[in-house]
């Protein structure tokens, strides 16, 4: 009997989606980058990519897992104040994990299509809504540069209204905090750690260059799925 | 008719306003300033308004204050490179941005920096100029909160007050460090003297907010924006904060500030100076 439980637990523990803990709590691990750290040069340096992925994103995941375990505990004990208190840590670290996971997929080396402008439905939607791709990029760069402190600049899709939107979020708030129907297509991290080593405080240069490695294919895929 | 929302007295006078009057009859306007550009605090004034028919239109500009030590004086704990970029580019950038915004109209003319921050904060609904003004003040305060050979412990009255409000200096240090490491996003950590409560407290603020907006008196601060430590420590925040506590924080500056605060907040019963 005990042996069987041991075996089942071991199988459960190594599921591809995450590691199941004792009570079936799913924890998370750092997703691999679909390209080398140096593959996005010269737009984003290999140093930054490595730090950003291995240190910053990993820290968010570690702290998210910790917060989840504490939350699980608090929920099991029925400790309502503790549950509420943990919300900000979950939002911050969980948001950090969600946002960065999208971010890595938003970028691609030039030789794999990074920087190639969007075609077909997403391209048309952009032209319809913003006038042209250049106008959209200008708008996102302006809002990204004007963002005070830390945050993200997003190109999102309102799946209810079937419209494209440009939004900023503060700190690690995911796009959904700006509207429950918003689906992120592209996000640009404008926290200083995303560009400081290479661009220092010249965030506008970082924003100008990141479009050269933007993976519009991913955005198109997400868009097509929501707006068939 | 222009009006000013400033004019009341304030606790500190850390501002360094440079007034240039454009009165044709005044000898001052005839003199051309040719400042040494490499010297901080001077900026060639662009003479944008000439003939006003003799009516003087006054501009107030804020200047960039230098840290009270050379840029390499905090090595190896805070590199010269960091000071060059953090002070020379970020801080200077805030000053220039603020001046550009204030140029647009003169309703904020005549304020000291402290008053300006309170006015711009507008009780939680800040004007667009707030961010730049507050960051100028915050960085002035921050450079003065550090010194070469800093760290160690406060002494005399300041230490007594810390022990009174935190139990022990070690406990204060732990709480301050914890606050710094649990700050989400960009912001600052402050040791403040709360006016109402008449006691010291540790406060975390986001982005550019500082305790002046709540009418409290800052005693020392730590910049937790990434640009403050990224060049030297990358993402190792803990190392940065510990280095600040052990080697950079100026308890002398903090002591001066709390002495001054006692002119406005009675810390002893009866009126016995604590520091």
Short mmCIF file of C-alpha atoms in Angstrom, two decimals:
data_model
loop_
_atom_site.label_atom_id
_atom_site.label_comp_id
_atom_site.label_asym_id
_atom_site.label_seq_id
_atom_site.Cartn_x
_atom_site.Cartn_y
_atom_site.Cartn_z
CA UNK A 1 0.00 0.00 0.00
CA UNK A 2 2.66 2.47 1.04
CA UNK A 3 4.81 1.46 -1.93
CA UNK A 4 2.00 2.24 -4.36
CA UNK A 5 1.45 5.69 -2.88
CA UNK A 6 5.16 6.30 -3.13
CA UNK A 7 5.18 5.37 -6.82
CA UNK A 8 2.14 7.49 -7.70
CA UNK A 9 3.57 10.45 -5.93
CA UNK A 10 6.83 10.13 -7.83
CA UNK A 11 5.01 10.05 -11.18
CA UNK A 12 2.90 13.03 -10.21
CA UNK A 13 5.96 14.85 -9.04
CA UNK A 14 7.56 14.95 -12.44
CA UNK A 15 4.70 16.15 -14.59
CA UNK A 16 5.78 18.38 -17.52
CA UNK A 17 3.67 21.31 -16.42
CA UNK A 18 5.25 21.74 -13.07
CA UNK A 19 6.13 19.84 -10.00
CA UNK A 20 3.23 18.70 -7.85
CA UNK A 21 3.90 19.09 -4.20
CA UNK A 22 2.55 17.11 -1.34
CA UNK A 23 -1.03 18.33 -1.54
CA UNK A 24 -1.03 18.60 -5.33
CA UNK A 25 0.13 22.21 -5.30
CA UNK A 26 1.58 23.07 -8.68
CA UNK A 27 4.81 24.97 -8.57
CA UNK A 28 6.69 26.53 -11.42
CA UNK A 29 10.09 26.40 -12.99
CA UNK A 30 12.05 28.64 -15.30
CA UNK A 31 11.08 28.12 -18.96
CA UNK A 32 13.95 27.81 -21.40
CA UNK A 33 14.61 30.59 -23.85
CA UNK A 34 13.90 29.56 -27.44
CA UNK A 35 17.23 31.15 -28.48
CA UNK A 36 20.73 31.80 -27.15
CA UNK A 37 21.39 34.66 -24.78
CA UNK A 38 23.47 36.45 -27.39
CA UNK A 39 21.03 35.87 -30.25
CA UNK A 40 19.28 39.21 -29.87
CA UNK A 41 22.42 41.33 -30.17
CA UNK A 42 22.96 44.17 -30.85
CA UNK A 43 19.42 45.19 -29.89
CA UNK A 44 19.67 43.54 -26.48
CA UNK A 45 23.02 42.39 -25.15
CA UNK A 46 23.70 38.80 -24.13
CA UNK A 47 24.63 40.00 -20.62
CA UNK A 48 21.25 41.54 -20.12
CA UNK A 49 19.42 38.51 -21.51
CA UNK A 50 21.32 36.16 -19.23
CA UNK A 51 20.80 38.24 -16.10
CA UNK A 52 17.22 38.96 -16.99
CA UNK A 53 16.39 35.29 -17.55
CA UNK A 54 18.58 33.49 -15.02
CA UNK A 55 18.37 35.96 -12.18
CA UNK A 56 15.34 38.21 -12.41
CA UNK A 57 12.81 35.80 -13.90
CA UNK A 58 14.11 32.98 -11.71
CA UNK A 59 13.68 35.17 -8.61
CA UNK A 60 10.08 35.90 -9.52
CA UNK A 61 9.44 32.17 -9.93
CA UNK A 62 11.16 31.27 -6.67
CA UNK A 63 9.21 33.88 -4.74
CA UNK A 64 5.98 32.98 -6.51
CA UNK A 65 6.38 29.35 -5.48
CA UNK A 66 7.10 30.42 -1.93
CA UNK A 67 4.04 32.65 -1.86
CA UNK A 68 1.89 29.86 -3.30
CA UNK A 69 3.00 27.46 -0.61
CA UNK A 70 2.24 30.02 2.06
CA UNK A 71 -1.12 30.69 0.44
CA UNK A 72 -1.92 27.00 0.31
CA UNK A 73 -1.10 26.77 3.99
CA UNK A 74 -3.22 29.76 4.88
CA UNK A 75 -6.18 28.53 2.83
CA UNK A 76 -5.98 25.11 4.42
CA UNK A 77 -5.92 26.67 7.88
CA UNK A 78 -8.73 29.07 6.99
CA UNK A 79 -6.51 32.03 7.90
CA UNK A 80 -8.31 34.77 6.00
CA UNK A 81 -6.08 37.70 7.00
CA UNK A 82 -3.00 35.75 5.89
CA UNK A 83 -4.65 34.87 2.59
CA UNK A 84 -5.42 38.51 1.90
CA UNK A 85 -1.97 39.62 3.00
CA UNK A 86 -0.32 37.31 0.52
CA UNK A 87 -2.20 38.75 -2.45
CA UNK A 88 0.32 41.48 -3.20
CA UNK A 89 3.22 39.03 -3.20
CA UNK A 90 1.31 36.72 -5.50
CA UNK A 91 0.34 39.53 -7.85
CA UNK A 92 3.88 40.82 -7.98
CA UNK A 93 5.80 37.58 -8.32
CA UNK A 94 3.14 35.71 -10.26
CA UNK A 95 2.75 38.70 -12.53
CA UNK A 96 6.50 38.77 -12.98
CA UNK A 97 6.49 35.14 -14.04
CA UNK A 98 3.53 35.54 -16.40
CA UNK A 99 4.86 38.72 -17.98
CA UNK A 100 8.38 37.49 -18.53
CA UNK A 101 7.19 34.18 -19.96
CA UNK A 102 5.30 36.15 -22.60
CA UNK A 103 8.25 38.49 -23.10
CA UNK A 104 10.69 35.74 -24.08
CA UNK A 105 8.23 34.57 -26.72
CA UNK A 106 7.77 38.14 -27.94
CA UNK A 107 11.41 38.31 -28.97
CA UNK A 108 13.19 36.43 -31.72
CA UNK A 109 16.59 36.64 -33.37
CA UNK A 110 16.60 38.41 -36.70
CA UNK A 111 17.42 35.25 -38.58
CA UNK A 112 14.31 33.62 -37.13
CA UNK A 113 12.00 36.42 -38.17
CA UNK A 114 12.60 38.93 -35.43
CA UNK A 115 11.69 42.39 -36.59
CA UNK A 116 9.64 41.24 -39.57
CA UNK A 117 6.45 43.30 -39.64
CA UNK A 118 3.12 41.59 -39.09
CA UNK A 119 1.16 40.42 -42.09
CA UNK A 120 -2.41 39.35 -42.83
CA UNK A 121 -5.03 39.80 -40.16
CA UNK A 122 -2.93 41.39 -37.44
CA UNK A 123 -1.27 43.69 -39.97
CA UNK A 124 -4.63 44.82 -41.27
CA UNK A 125 -6.01 45.29 -37.79
CA UNK A 126 -3.05 47.51 -36.93
CA UNK A 127 -3.48 49.58 -40.08
CA UNK A 128 -7.19 49.89 -39.43
CA UNK A 129 -6.93 50.90 -35.85
CA UNK A 130 -3.72 52.94 -35.72
CA UNK A 131 -3.22 53.99 -39.32
CA UNK A 132 0.07 52.22 -39.81
CA UNK A 133 2.64 50.12 -38.05
CA UNK A 134 4.90 53.17 -37.66
CA UNK A 135 2.18 55.04 -35.81
CA UNK A 136 1.65 52.11 -33.46
CA UNK A 137 5.37 51.83 -32.76
CA UNK A 138 5.62 55.56 -32.14
CA UNK A 139 2.69 55.42 -29.75
CA UNK A 140 4.09 52.49 -27.82
CA UNK A 141 7.53 54.05 -27.64
CA UNK A 142 6.13 57.34 -26.41
CA UNK A 143 4.04 55.71 -23.71
CA UNK A 144 6.86 53.39 -22.74
CA UNK A 145 9.30 56.25 -22.39
CA UNK A 146 6.84 58.27 -20.34
CA UNK A 147 6.14 55.49 -17.87
CA UNK A 148 7.31 56.54 -14.42
CA UNK A 149 9.26 53.98 -12.45
CA UNK A 150 8.89 50.34 -13.42
CA UNK A 151 6.32 48.66 -15.60
CA UNK A 152 5.38 47.27 -18.98
CA UNK A 153 4.00 48.62 -22.25
CA UNK A 154 1.57 46.29 -24.03
CA UNK A 155 -0.12 45.81 -27.34
CA UNK A 156 -3.27 44.00 -26.35
CA UNK A 157 -6.44 42.69 -27.87
CA UNK A 158 -9.80 43.33 -26.28
CA UNK A 159 -11.42 40.03 -27.14
CA UNK A 160 -14.90 41.29 -26.33
CA UNK A 161 -14.76 44.40 -28.46
CA UNK A 162 -12.36 42.82 -30.97
CA UNK A 163 -10.13 45.90 -30.82
CA UNK A 164 -6.43 46.47 -30.42
CA UNK A 165 -5.31 48.52 -27.45
CA UNK A 166 -2.06 50.00 -26.20
CA UNK A 167 -1.78 49.92 -22.42
CA UNK A 168 0.82 50.35 -19.73
CA UNK A 169 0.91 48.49 -16.47
CA UNK A 170 2.90 49.34 -13.37
CA UNK A 171 5.47 47.10 -11.72
CA UNK A 172 4.60 43.49 -12.60
CA UNK A 173 0.87 43.91 -13.04
CA UNK A 174 -0.24 41.67 -15.89
CA UNK A 175 -2.26 43.24 -18.72
CA UNK A 176 -5.45 41.66 -17.43
CA UNK A 177 -5.38 44.11 -14.50
CA UNK A 178 -6.22 46.86 -16.99
CA UNK A 179 -9.28 45.01 -18.28
CA UNK A 180 -10.53 41.47 -17.83
CA UNK A 181 -10.98 40.99 -21.60
CA UNK A 182 -7.49 42.08 -22.56
CA UNK A 183 -5.19 39.50 -24.11
CA UNK A 184 -1.50 40.42 -24.41
CA UNK A 185 -0.08 40.24 -27.92
CA UNK A 186 3.21 42.01 -27.30
CA UNK A 187 4.76 43.30 -24.10
CA UNK A 188 7.91 45.35 -23.63
CA UNK A 189 9.59 45.30 -20.24
CA UNK A 190 10.57 48.85 -19.29
CA UNK A 191 11.96 48.04 -15.87
CA UNK A 192 15.48 49.42 -15.72
CA UNK A 193 16.95 45.93 -15.43
CA UNK A 194 15.71 45.23 -18.94
CA UNK A 195 18.04 47.77 -20.53
CA UNK A 196 20.25 49.52 -18.02
CA UNK A 197 23.56 47.76 -18.60
CA UNK A 198 23.42 48.57 -22.29
CA UNK A 199 21.42 51.76 -22.62
CA UNK A 200 21.81 53.32 -19.15
CA UNK A 201 18.95 55.77 -18.73
CA UNK A 202 18.28 56.20 -22.45
CA UNK A 203 15.09 54.17 -22.45
CA UNK A 204 13.94 55.65 -25.79
CA UNK A 205 16.94 54.06 -27.55
CA UNK A 206 16.12 50.67 -26.05
CA UNK A 207 12.52 51.04 -27.20
CA UNK A 208 13.61 52.05 -30.68
CA UNK A 209 15.91 49.04 -31.02
CA UNK A 210 13.76 46.35 -29.51
CA UNK A 211 11.44 46.43 -32.52
CA UNK A 212 14.30 44.96 -34.55
CA UNK A 213 13.92 41.70 -32.65
CA UNK A 214 10.18 41.75 -32.12
CA UNK A 215 8.50 38.43 -32.83
CA UNK A 216 5.36 39.49 -34.66
CA UNK A 217 4.66 35.85 -35.57
CA UNK A 218 3.79 35.10 -31.95
CA UNK A 219 1.53 38.13 -31.75
CA UNK A 220 -0.18 37.13 -35.00
CA UNK A 221 -0.76 33.62 -33.72
CA UNK A 222 -2.38 34.85 -30.53
CA UNK A 223 -4.44 37.38 -32.48
CA UNK A 224 -5.66 34.79 -34.97
CA UNK A 225 -6.65 32.44 -32.19
CA UNK A 226 -8.79 35.10 -30.49
CA UNK A 227 -10.14 36.66 -33.69
CA UNK A 228 -10.52 33.81 -36.17
CA UNK B 1 -1.95 88.44 -13.46
CA UNK B 2 0.09 85.58 -12.24
CA UNK B 3 -0.39 84.06 -8.84
CA UNK B 4 1.73 81.76 -6.85
CA UNK B 5 0.64 78.85 -4.71
CA UNK B 6 3.76 79.05 -2.60
CA UNK B 7 5.03 81.44 0.00
CA UNK B 8 4.49 79.77 3.34
CA UNK B 9 7.52 78.91 5.42
CA UNK B 10 8.95 75.46 5.35
CA UNK B 11 11.11 73.30 7.55
CA UNK B 12 14.11 73.06 5.29
CA UNK B 13 15.66 75.39 2.78
CA UNK B 14 17.52 73.01 0.59
CA UNK B 15 16.49 74.64 -2.66
CA UNK B 16 18.95 76.35 -4.91
CA UNK B 17 16.83 78.54 -7.12
CA UNK B 18 18.53 80.75 -9.61
CA UNK B 19 16.48 83.78 -10.58
CA UNK B 20 17.06 85.65 -13.75
CA UNK B 21 14.93 88.71 -14.31
CA UNK B 22 14.23 89.86 -17.79
CA UNK B 23 13.86 93.53 -16.98
CA UNK B 24 15.47 95.62 -19.72
CA UNK B 25 16.39 98.31 -17.25
CA UNK B 26 18.20 95.90 -15.02
CA UNK B 27 21.93 95.52 -15.43
CA UNK B 28 21.54 91.82 -14.67
CA UNK B 29 19.80 91.05 -17.92
CA UNK B 30 22.47 92.79 -19.92
CA UNK B 31 25.16 90.58 -18.49
CA UNK B 32 25.64 87.42 -20.48
CA UNK B 33 26.29 84.40 -18.34
CA UNK B 34 28.97 82.23 -19.80
CA UNK B 35 29.15 79.54 -17.21
CA UNK B 36 31.68 76.76 -17.15
CA UNK B 37 29.47 74.00 -18.48
CA UNK B 38 31.41 71.27 -16.72
CA UNK B 39 30.59 72.83 -13.38
CA UNK B 40 27.38 71.40 -12.07
CA UNK B 41 24.54 73.73 -11.18
CA UNK B 42 24.86 76.14 -14.08
CA UNK B 43 23.01 76.05 -17.30
CA UNK B 44 23.12 78.55 -20.08
CA UNK B 45 19.80 80.27 -19.96
CA UNK B 46 17.96 80.33 -23.21
CA UNK B 47 16.67 83.85 -23.55
CA UNK B 48 13.25 83.01 -24.85
CA UNK B 49 11.34 86.15 -24.00
CA UNK B 50 12.76 89.46 -25.02
CA UNK B 51 10.69 92.59 -25.37
CA UNK B 52 7.83 92.68 -22.94
CA UNK B 53 7.59 96.40 -23.15
CA UNK B 54 9.57 96.90 -19.98
CA UNK B 55 7.46 94.54 -17.88
CA UNK B 56 9.73 92.00 -16.24
CA UNK B 57 8.84 88.37 -16.57
CA UNK B 58 10.69 86.34 -14.05
CA UNK B 59 11.86 82.80 -14.45
CA UNK B 60 12.92 80.58 -11.62
CA UNK B 61 15.25 77.73 -12.31
CA UNK B 62 16.45 75.02 -10.04
CA UNK B 63 20.07 74.02 -10.13
CA UNK B 64 21.77 70.67 -9.85
CA UNK B 65 23.45 70.37 -6.48
CA UNK B 66 26.68 68.40 -6.28
CA UNK B 67 27.06 65.61 -3.78
CA UNK B 68 29.15 66.69 -0.78
CA UNK B 69 32.05 64.50 -1.90
CA UNK B 70 33.92 63.69 -5.08
CA UNK B 71 32.31 61.19 -7.42
CA UNK B 72 34.90 58.52 -6.64
CA UNK B 73 34.78 59.04 -2.88
CA UNK B 74 32.33 56.21 -2.23
CA UNK B 75 34.44 53.53 -3.92
CA UNK B 76 34.46 50.57 -3.72
CA UNK B 77 30.94 50.52 -2.28
CA UNK B 78 29.37 52.78 -4.86
CA UNK B 79 31.48 53.15 -7.96
CA UNK B 80 32.46 56.39 -9.61
CA UNK B 81 30.73 55.14 -12.74
CA UNK B 82 27.45 54.83 -10.82
CA UNK B 83 27.79 58.34 -9.40
CA UNK B 84 28.63 59.69 -12.85
CA UNK B 85 25.50 58.19 -14.37
CA UNK B 86 23.15 58.37 -11.39
CA UNK B 87 24.02 61.96 -10.50
CA UNK B 88 25.36 63.28 -13.78
CA UNK B 89 22.65 61.84 -16.01
CA UNK B 90 19.60 60.78 -14.00
CA UNK B 91 19.61 63.52 -11.36
CA UNK B 92 20.65 66.15 -13.85
CA UNK B 93 17.91 64.89 -16.17
CA UNK B 94 15.28 65.40 -13.49
CA UNK B 95 16.50 68.95 -12.85
CA UNK B 96 16.42 69.86 -16.51
CA UNK B 97 13.03 68.24 -17.04
CA UNK B 98 11.64 70.12 -14.05
CA UNK B 99 12.99 73.43 -15.32
CA UNK B 100 11.48 72.81 -18.72
CA UNK B 101 8.09 72.08 -17.19
CA UNK B 102 8.19 75.10 -14.88
CA UNK B 103 9.04 77.34 -17.82
CA UNK B 104 5.59 76.82 -19.21
CA UNK B 105 3.84 78.92 -16.62
CA UNK B 106 4.83 80.64 -13.43
CA UNK B 107 2.09 79.55 -11.04
CA UNK B 108 4.64 77.52 -9.13
CA UNK B 109 7.14 80.32 -9.00
CA UNK B 110 8.47 81.37 -5.65
CA UNK B 111 8.42 78.01 -3.93
CA UNK B 112 11.20 76.39 -2.08
CA UNK B 113 11.68 72.82 -3.17
CA UNK B 114 9.86 71.47 -0.11
CA UNK B 115 6.82 73.66 -0.69
CA UNK B 116 6.86 72.83 -4.38
CA UNK B 117 6.70 69.12 -3.67
CA UNK B 118 3.74 69.47 -1.31
CA UNK B 119 1.89 71.73 -3.73
CA UNK B 120 2.55 69.51 -6.71
CA UNK B 121 1.52 66.38 -4.79
CA UNK B 122 -1.89 67.96 -4.51
CA UNK B 123 -3.03 65.59 -1.77
CA UNK B 124 -2.62 62.43 -3.77
CA UNK B 125 -3.63 63.75 -7.16
CA UNK B 126 -0.24 64.90 -8.35
CA UNK B 127 0.45 67.37 -11.12
CA UNK B 128 2.71 66.12 -13.93
CA UNK B 129 5.60 68.18 -12.54
CA UNK B 130 5.51 66.29 -9.25
CA UNK B 131 7.62 63.39 -10.39
CA UNK B 132 10.55 65.51 -11.52
CA UNK B 133 10.43 67.88 -8.57
CA UNK B 134 10.26 65.05 -6.06
CA UNK B 135 13.08 63.13 -7.71
CA UNK B 136 15.29 66.23 -7.66
CA UNK B 137 14.70 66.59 -3.92
CA UNK B 138 15.02 62.86 -3.29
CA UNK B 139 18.40 62.66 -4.94
CA UNK B 140 19.72 65.79 -3.21
CA UNK B 141 18.70 64.18 0.06
CA UNK B 142 20.16 60.81 -0.90
CA UNK B 143 23.65 62.07 -1.76
CA UNK B 144 23.71 63.88 1.57
CA UNK B 145 22.58 60.72 3.33
CA UNK B 146 25.81 59.01 2.40
CA UNK B 147 29.44 59.74 3.12
CA UNK B 148 32.83 58.17 2.56
CA UNK B 149 33.56 56.05 5.60
CA UNK B 150 29.88 55.77 6.40
CA UNK B 151 28.08 52.96 8.12
CA UNK B 152 28.90 52.03 11.68
CA UNK B 153 26.33 53.28 14.20
CA UNK B 154 24.65 56.50 15.24
CA UNK B 155 25.58 57.90 18.62
CA UNK B 156 24.15 59.94 21.47
CA UNK B 157 20.61 61.21 21.11
CA UNK B 158 19.89 59.73 17.69
CA UNK B 159 20.91 56.30 18.92
CA UNK B 160 18.75 56.78 21.99
CA UNK B 161 15.77 57.69 19.87
CA UNK B 162 16.33 54.68 17.59
CA UNK B 163 16.57 52.39 20.58
CA UNK B 164 13.44 53.94 22.01
CA UNK B 165 11.42 53.45 18.82
CA UNK B 166 12.88 50.18 17.50
CA UNK B 167 14.13 48.41 20.60
CA UNK B 168 17.71 48.25 19.44
CA UNK B 169 19.87 49.46 16.59
CA UNK B 170 20.20 45.89 15.33
CA UNK B 171 16.44 45.59 15.12
CA UNK B 172 16.20 48.89 13.26
CA UNK B 173 18.87 47.73 10.80
CA UNK B 174 17.00 44.47 10.21
CA UNK B 175 13.68 46.23 9.67
CA UNK B 176 15.21 48.78 7.33
CA UNK B 177 16.87 46.07 5.27
CA UNK B 178 13.67 44.05 5.15
CA UNK B 179 11.73 47.08 3.96
CA UNK B 180 14.26 47.69 1.22
CA UNK B 181 14.13 44.11 0.02
CA UNK B 182 10.35 43.84 0.03
CA UNK B 183 9.69 46.96 -1.96
CA UNK B 184 7.84 46.07 -5.17
CA UNK B 185 9.05 48.00 -8.19
CA UNK B 186 10.91 51.31 -8.01
CA UNK B 187 10.94 53.40 -4.90
CA UNK B 188 12.74 54.55 -1.76
CA UNK B 189 13.09 53.47 1.85
CA UNK B 190 13.12 56.16 4.49
CA UNK B 191 13.82 56.60 8.16
CA UNK B 192 11.39 59.35 9.09
CA UNK B 193 10.41 61.28 12.16
CA UNK B 194 6.64 61.24 12.27
CA UNK B 195 5.38 64.57 13.44
CA UNK B 196 2.10 63.45 14.96
CA UNK B 197 3.40 60.31 16.60
CA UNK B 198 6.64 62.02 17.62
CA UNK B 199 8.60 58.90 16.85
CA UNK B 200 10.88 57.41 14.23
CA UNK B 201 9.49 55.01 11.66
CA UNK B 202 10.59 53.19 8.52
CA UNK B 203 8.58 54.04 5.44
CA UNK B 204 8.60 52.58 1.90
CA UNK B 205 7.53 54.81 -0.96
CA UNK B 206 6.90 54.06 -4.63
CA UNK B 207 8.54 55.79 -7.55
CA UNK B 208 9.15 59.40 -6.53
CA UNK B 209 6.96 59.86 -3.49
CA UNK B 210 8.69 61.06 -0.33
CA UNK B 211 7.56 61.59 3.27
CA UNK B 212 7.35 65.36 2.83
CA UNK B 213 3.96 64.88 1.24
CA UNK B 214 2.66 63.54 4.55
CA UNK B 215 4.36 66.35 6.42
CA UNK B 216 6.83 63.99 8.06
CA UNK B 217 10.54 64.71 8.44
CA UNK B 218 12.96 62.43 6.59
CA UNK B 219 16.10 61.50 8.51
CA UNK B 220 17.83 59.27 5.97
CA UNK B 221 16.98 57.43 2.78
CA UNK B 222 18.00 54.64 0.43
CA UNK B 223 17.33 54.69 -3.31
CA UNK B 224 15.89 51.34 -4.40
CA UNK B 225 15.37 52.23 -8.05
CA UNK B 226 17.32 49.73 -10.11
CA UNK B 227 19.50 52.45 -11.60
CA UNK B 228 20.92 53.09 -8.13
CA UNK B 229 22.59 49.70 -7.84
CA UNK B 230 22.43 47.89 -11.13
CA UNK B 231 25.86 48.86 -12.45
CA UNK B 232 27.58 47.80 -9.22
CA UNK B 233 25.47 44.94 -7.94
CA UNK B 234 23.32 43.78 -10.86
CA UNK B 235 20.25 42.18 -9.28
CA UNK B 236 21.88 41.46 -5.92
CA UNK B 237 19.73 43.85 -3.92
CA UNK B 238 20.65 42.31 -0.58
CA UNK B 239 24.34 43.04 -1.12
CA UNK B 240 23.58 46.63 -2.10
CA UNK B 241 21.40 47.26 0.94
CA UNK B 242 23.89 45.67 3.33
CA UNK B 243 26.73 47.67 1.83
CA UNK B 244 24.72 50.83 2.27
CA UNK B 245 24.05 50.06 5.94
CA UNK B 246 27.60 49.02 6.68
CA UNK B 247 29.68 51.42 4.62
CA UNK B 248 27.71 54.28 3.15
CA UNK B 249 24.93 55.63 5.34
CA UNK B 250 25.92 58.87 7.02
CA UNK B 251 24.75 58.92 10.63
CA UNK B 252 26.30 62.37 10.94
CA UNK B 253 23.88 63.72 8.36
CA UNK B 254 21.02 61.91 10.08
CA UNK B 255 22.02 63.44 13.43
CA UNK B 256 22.01 66.95 11.97
CA UNK B 257 18.58 66.35 10.54
CA UNK B 258 17.06 65.08 13.75
CA UNK B 259 18.60 67.95 15.71
CA UNK B 260 16.95 70.34 13.33
CA UNK B 261 13.68 68.42 13.49
CA UNK B 262 13.56 69.03 17.21
CA UNK B 263 12.89 72.67 16.54
CA UNK B 264 9.53 71.53 15.22
CA UNK B 265 8.81 68.30 17.04
CA UNK B 266 9.23 67.94 20.77
CA UNK B 267 10.86 64.58 21.33
CA UNK B 268 11.55 64.83 25.01
CA UNK B 269 9.22 65.22 28.00
CA UNK B 270 9.36 67.99 29.02
CA UNK B 271 11.24 69.99 26.44
CA UNK B 272 14.62 68.31 26.83
CA UNK B 273 16.78 68.07 23.70
CA UNK B 274 17.37 64.46 22.82
CA UNK B 275 20.32 64.90 20.43
#
